[in-house]
PDB file of C-alpha atoms in Angstrom:
ATOM      1  CA  GLN A   1      41.353 -67.461  45.002  1.00  0.00           C
ATOM      2  CA  LEU A   2      38.305 -68.437  43.035  1.00  0.00           C
ATOM      3  CA  GLN A   3      38.420 -70.850  40.126  1.00  0.00           C
ATOM      4  CA  ALA A   4      35.381 -71.029  37.873  1.00  0.00           C
ATOM      5  CA  SER A   5      34.751 -73.787  35.354  1.00  0.00           C
ATOM      6  CA  GLY A   6      32.021 -75.585  33.464  1.00  0.00           C
ATOM      7  CA  GLY A   7      31.001 -73.112  30.802  1.00  0.00           C
ATOM      8  CA  GLY A   8      30.337 -74.129  27.242  1.00  0.00           C
ATOM      9  CA  LEU A   9      27.989 -74.084  24.286  1.00  0.00           C
ATOM     10  CA  VAL A  10      24.410 -75.290  24.655  1.00  0.00           C
ATOM     11  CA  GLN A  11      21.220 -75.003  22.652  1.00  0.00           C
ATOM     12  CA  ALA A  12      18.312 -72.931  23.854  1.00  0.00           C
ATOM     13  CA  GLY A  13      16.245 -74.890  26.351  1.00  0.00           C
ATOM     14  CA  GLY A  14      19.236 -76.883  27.471  1.00  0.00           C
ATOM     15  CA  SER A  15      21.080 -77.027  30.773  1.00  0.00           C
ATOM     16  CA  LEU A  16      24.567 -76.316  32.012  1.00  0.00           C
ATOM     17  CA  ARG A  17      26.257 -76.252  35.398  1.00  0.00           C
ATOM     18  CA  VAL A  18      29.132 -73.976  36.284  1.00  0.00           C
ATOM     19  CA  SER A  19      31.292 -74.453  39.352  1.00  0.00           C
ATOM     20  CA  CYS A  20      33.478 -72.248  41.478  1.00  0.00           C
ATOM     21  CA  VAL A  21      36.118 -73.588  43.846  1.00  0.00           C
ATOM     22  CA  ALA A  22      37.126 -71.248  46.651  1.00  0.00           C
ATOM     23  CA  SER A  23      40.440 -71.281  48.451  1.00  0.00           C
ATOM     24  CA  GLY A  24      42.559 -69.147  50.738  1.00  0.00           C
ATOM     25  CA  ARG A  25      41.090 -65.923  52.086  1.00  0.00           C
ATOM     26  CA  THR A  26      37.906 -66.287  50.069  1.00  0.00           C
ATOM     27  CA  LEU A  27      36.786 -68.983  52.489  1.00  0.00           C
ATOM     28  CA  SER A  28      36.373 -66.373  55.214  1.00  0.00           C
ATOM     29  CA  MET A  29      33.838 -64.428  53.150  1.00  0.00           C
ATOM     30  CA  TYR A  30      30.159 -64.591  54.047  1.00  0.00           C
ATOM     31  CA  THR A  31      28.616 -64.643  50.612  1.00  0.00           C
ATOM     32  CA  MET A  32      29.352 -66.242  47.277  1.00  0.00           C
ATOM     33  CA  GLY A  33      27.780 -64.798  44.188  1.00  0.00           C
ATOM     34  CA  TRP A  34      27.509 -65.379  40.478  1.00  0.00           C
ATOM     35  CA  PHE A  35      27.548 -62.452  38.095  1.00  0.00           C
ATOM     36  CA  ARG A  36      27.512 -62.361  34.308  1.00  0.00           C
ATOM     37  CA  GLN A  37      28.571 -59.973  31.612  1.00  0.00           C
ATOM     38  CA  ALA A  38      27.225 -60.119  28.093  1.00  0.00           C
ATOM     39  CA  PRO A  39      29.021 -58.411  25.185  1.00  0.00           C
ATOM     40  CA  GLY A  40      28.472 -54.676  25.292  1.00  0.00           C
ATOM     41  CA  LYS A  41      26.668 -54.805  28.606  1.00  0.00           C
ATOM     42  CA  GLU A  42      27.553 -54.169  32.219  1.00  0.00           C
ATOM     43  CA  ARG A  43      28.187 -57.007  34.591  1.00  0.00           C
ATOM     44  CA  GLU A  44      25.021 -58.002  36.438  1.00  0.00           C
ATOM     45  CA  PHE A  45      24.136 -60.042  39.486  1.00  0.00           C
ATOM     46  CA  VAL A  46      22.710 -63.504  38.865  1.00  0.00           C
ATOM     47  CA  ALA A  47      22.548 -65.424  42.144  1.00  0.00           C
ATOM     48  CA  GLY A  48      24.045 -65.531  45.610  1.00  0.00           C
ATOM     49  CA  ILE A  49      24.392 -67.887  48.553  1.00  0.00           C
ATOM     50  CA  SER A  50      25.695 -67.602  52.084  1.00  0.00           C
ATOM     51  CA  TRP A  51      28.308 -70.115  53.168  1.00  0.00           C
ATOM     52  CA  SER A  52      26.946 -70.509  56.670  1.00  0.00           C
ATOM     53  CA  ILE A  53      23.243 -71.233  56.290  1.00  0.00           C
ATOM     54  CA  ALA A  54      22.910 -71.480  52.521  1.00  0.00           C
ATOM     55  CA  ASN A  55      20.480 -68.593  52.110  1.00  0.00           C
ATOM     56  CA  LYS A  56      19.886 -68.204  48.390  1.00  0.00           C
ATOM     57  CA  TYR A  57      18.740 -65.278  46.313  1.00  0.00           C
ATOM     58  CA  TYR A  58      18.357 -64.652  42.615  1.00  0.00           C
ATOM     59  CA  ALA A  59      17.949 -61.995  39.989  1.00  0.00           C
ATOM     60  CA  ASP A  60      14.403 -61.875  38.663  1.00  0.00           C
ATOM     61  CA  SER A  61      15.621 -62.801  35.176  1.00  0.00           C
ATOM     62  CA  VAL A  62      16.800 -66.247  36.318  1.00  0.00           C
ATOM     63  CA  LYS A  63      14.334 -67.149  39.082  1.00  0.00           C
ATOM     64  CA  GLY A  64      12.800 -70.550  38.488  1.00  0.00           C
ATOM     65  CA  ARG A  65      15.460 -71.493  35.940  1.00  0.00           C
ATOM     66  CA  PHE A  66      18.770 -71.220  37.801  1.00  0.00           C
ATOM     67  CA  THR A  67      19.702 -72.818  41.117  1.00  0.00           C
ATOM     68  CA  ILE A  68      22.693 -71.895  43.227  1.00  0.00           C
ATOM     69  CA  SER A  69      24.073 -74.396  45.727  1.00  0.00           C
ATOM     70  CA  SER A  70      27.154 -75.016  47.768  1.00  0.00           C
ATOM     71  CA  ASP A  71      29.201 -77.958  48.949  1.00  0.00           C
ATOM     72  CA  ASN A  72      31.077 -76.702  51.979  1.00  0.00           C
ATOM     73  CA  ALA A  73      33.189 -79.851  52.240  1.00  0.00           C
ATOM     74  CA  LYS A  74      34.515 -79.142  48.755  1.00  0.00           C
ATOM     75  CA  ASN A  75      34.575 -75.343  49.133  1.00  0.00           C
ATOM     76  CA  THR A  76      32.596 -75.235  45.917  1.00  0.00           C
ATOM     77  CA  VAL A  77      29.609 -73.249  44.743  1.00  0.00           C
ATOM     78  CA  TYR A  78      27.532 -74.374  41.788  1.00  0.00           C
ATOM     79  CA  LEU A  79      25.135 -72.630  39.454  1.00  0.00           C
ATOM     80  CA  GLN A  80      22.760 -75.030  37.753  1.00  0.00           C
ATOM     81  CA  MET A  81      21.225 -73.349  34.727  1.00  0.00           C
ATOM     82  CA  ASN A  82      18.131 -74.859  33.142  1.00  0.00           C
ATOM     83  CA  SER A  83      15.845 -73.701  30.341  1.00  0.00           C
ATOM     84  CA  LEU A  84      18.661 -71.598  28.985  1.00  0.00           C
ATOM     85  CA  LYS A  85      17.889 -68.759  26.607  1.00  0.00           C
ATOM     86  CA  PRO A  86      20.112 -66.986  24.083  1.00  0.00           C
ATOM     87  CA  GLU A  87      19.995 -63.907  26.321  1.00  0.00           C
ATOM     88  CA  ASP A  88      21.773 -65.926  29.025  1.00  0.00           C
ATOM     89  CA  THR A  89      24.891 -65.873  26.842  1.00  0.00           C
ATOM     90  CA  ALA A  90      27.638 -64.183  28.832  1.00  0.00           C
ATOM     91  CA  VAL A  91      30.856 -64.669  30.719  1.00  0.00           C
ATOM     92  CA  TYR A  92      29.897 -65.920  34.164  1.00  0.00           C
ATOM     93  CA  TYR A  93      31.975 -64.840  37.145  1.00  0.00           C
ATOM     94  CA  CYS A  94      31.957 -66.118  40.675  1.00  0.00           C
ATOM     95  CA  ALA A  95      32.739 -63.719  43.489  1.00  0.00           C
ATOM     96  CA  ALA A  96      33.156 -63.722  47.257  1.00  0.00           C
ATOM     97  CA  GLY A  97      32.288 -60.925  49.631  1.00  0.00           C
ATOM     98  CA  ARG A  98      31.838 -59.954  53.275  1.00  0.00           C
ATOM     99  CA  LYS A  99      28.551 -58.162  52.706  1.00  0.00           C
ATOM    100  CA  TRP A 100      25.601 -60.315  53.698  1.00  0.00           C
ATOM    101  CA  MET A 101      23.328 -61.198  50.778  1.00  0.00           C
ATOM    102  CA  SER A 102      24.660 -58.503  48.483  1.00  0.00           C
ATOM    103  CA  THR A 103      23.689 -58.096  44.832  1.00  0.00           C
ATOM    104  CA  ILE A 104      26.098 -55.208  44.279  1.00  0.00           C
ATOM    105  CA  GLU A 105      29.270 -55.857  42.343  1.00  0.00           C
ATOM    106  CA  ALA A 106      31.325 -53.342  44.322  1.00  0.00           C
ATOM    107  CA  GLU A 107      30.557 -55.157  47.576  1.00  0.00           C
ATOM    108  CA  TYR A 108      32.371 -58.298  46.487  1.00  0.00           C
ATOM    109  CA  ASP A 109      36.044 -58.528  47.362  1.00  0.00           C
ATOM    110  CA  TYR A 110      37.316 -61.450  45.309  1.00  0.00           C
ATOM    111  CA  TRP A 111      36.593 -62.502  41.741  1.00  0.00           C
ATOM    112  CA  GLY A 112      37.218 -65.581  39.664  1.00  0.00           C
ATOM    113  CA  GLN A 113      38.447 -65.465  36.087  1.00  0.00           C
ATOM    114  CA  GLY A 114      35.080 -66.091  34.426  1.00  0.00           C
ATOM    115  CA  THR A 115      33.752 -68.880  32.272  1.00  0.00           C
ATOM    116  CA  GLN A 116      31.975 -68.437  28.944  1.00  0.00           C
ATOM    117  CA  VAL A 117      28.411 -69.668  28.539  1.00  0.00           C
ATOM    118  CA  THR A 118      26.971 -69.508  25.032  1.00  0.00           C
ATOM    119  CA  VAL A 119      23.354 -70.393  24.283  1.00  0.00           C
ATOM    120  CA  SER A 120      22.485 -70.887  20.639  1.00  0.00           C
ATOM    121  CA  SER A 121      18.995 -70.324  19.278  1.00  0.00           C
TER     122      SER A 121
END
């Protein structure tokens, strides 16, 4: 399973870190990803990381502001979000998949429950 936490309310320009603890079969997946879904919009890829060699990749909209990292000893993936904007407001989901470095939602096999991030202007 995947358990996401750390969402909340923050002012524009602020920072927030969300976490995702992996357990069970999700630990055998190659890639961990963060997606987000804003009200009335489709879910979109945000960032991804490989468990094995920590390759990282990002959506253009968050490059330079968000950082994904992993702590393999804790089976945890983090998404550090800086310089937050109101348009970053969404439910953030972590996901695990066998596809190497995928940005495609359908290629992820396991999903966490989501955590709400709200950025006020």
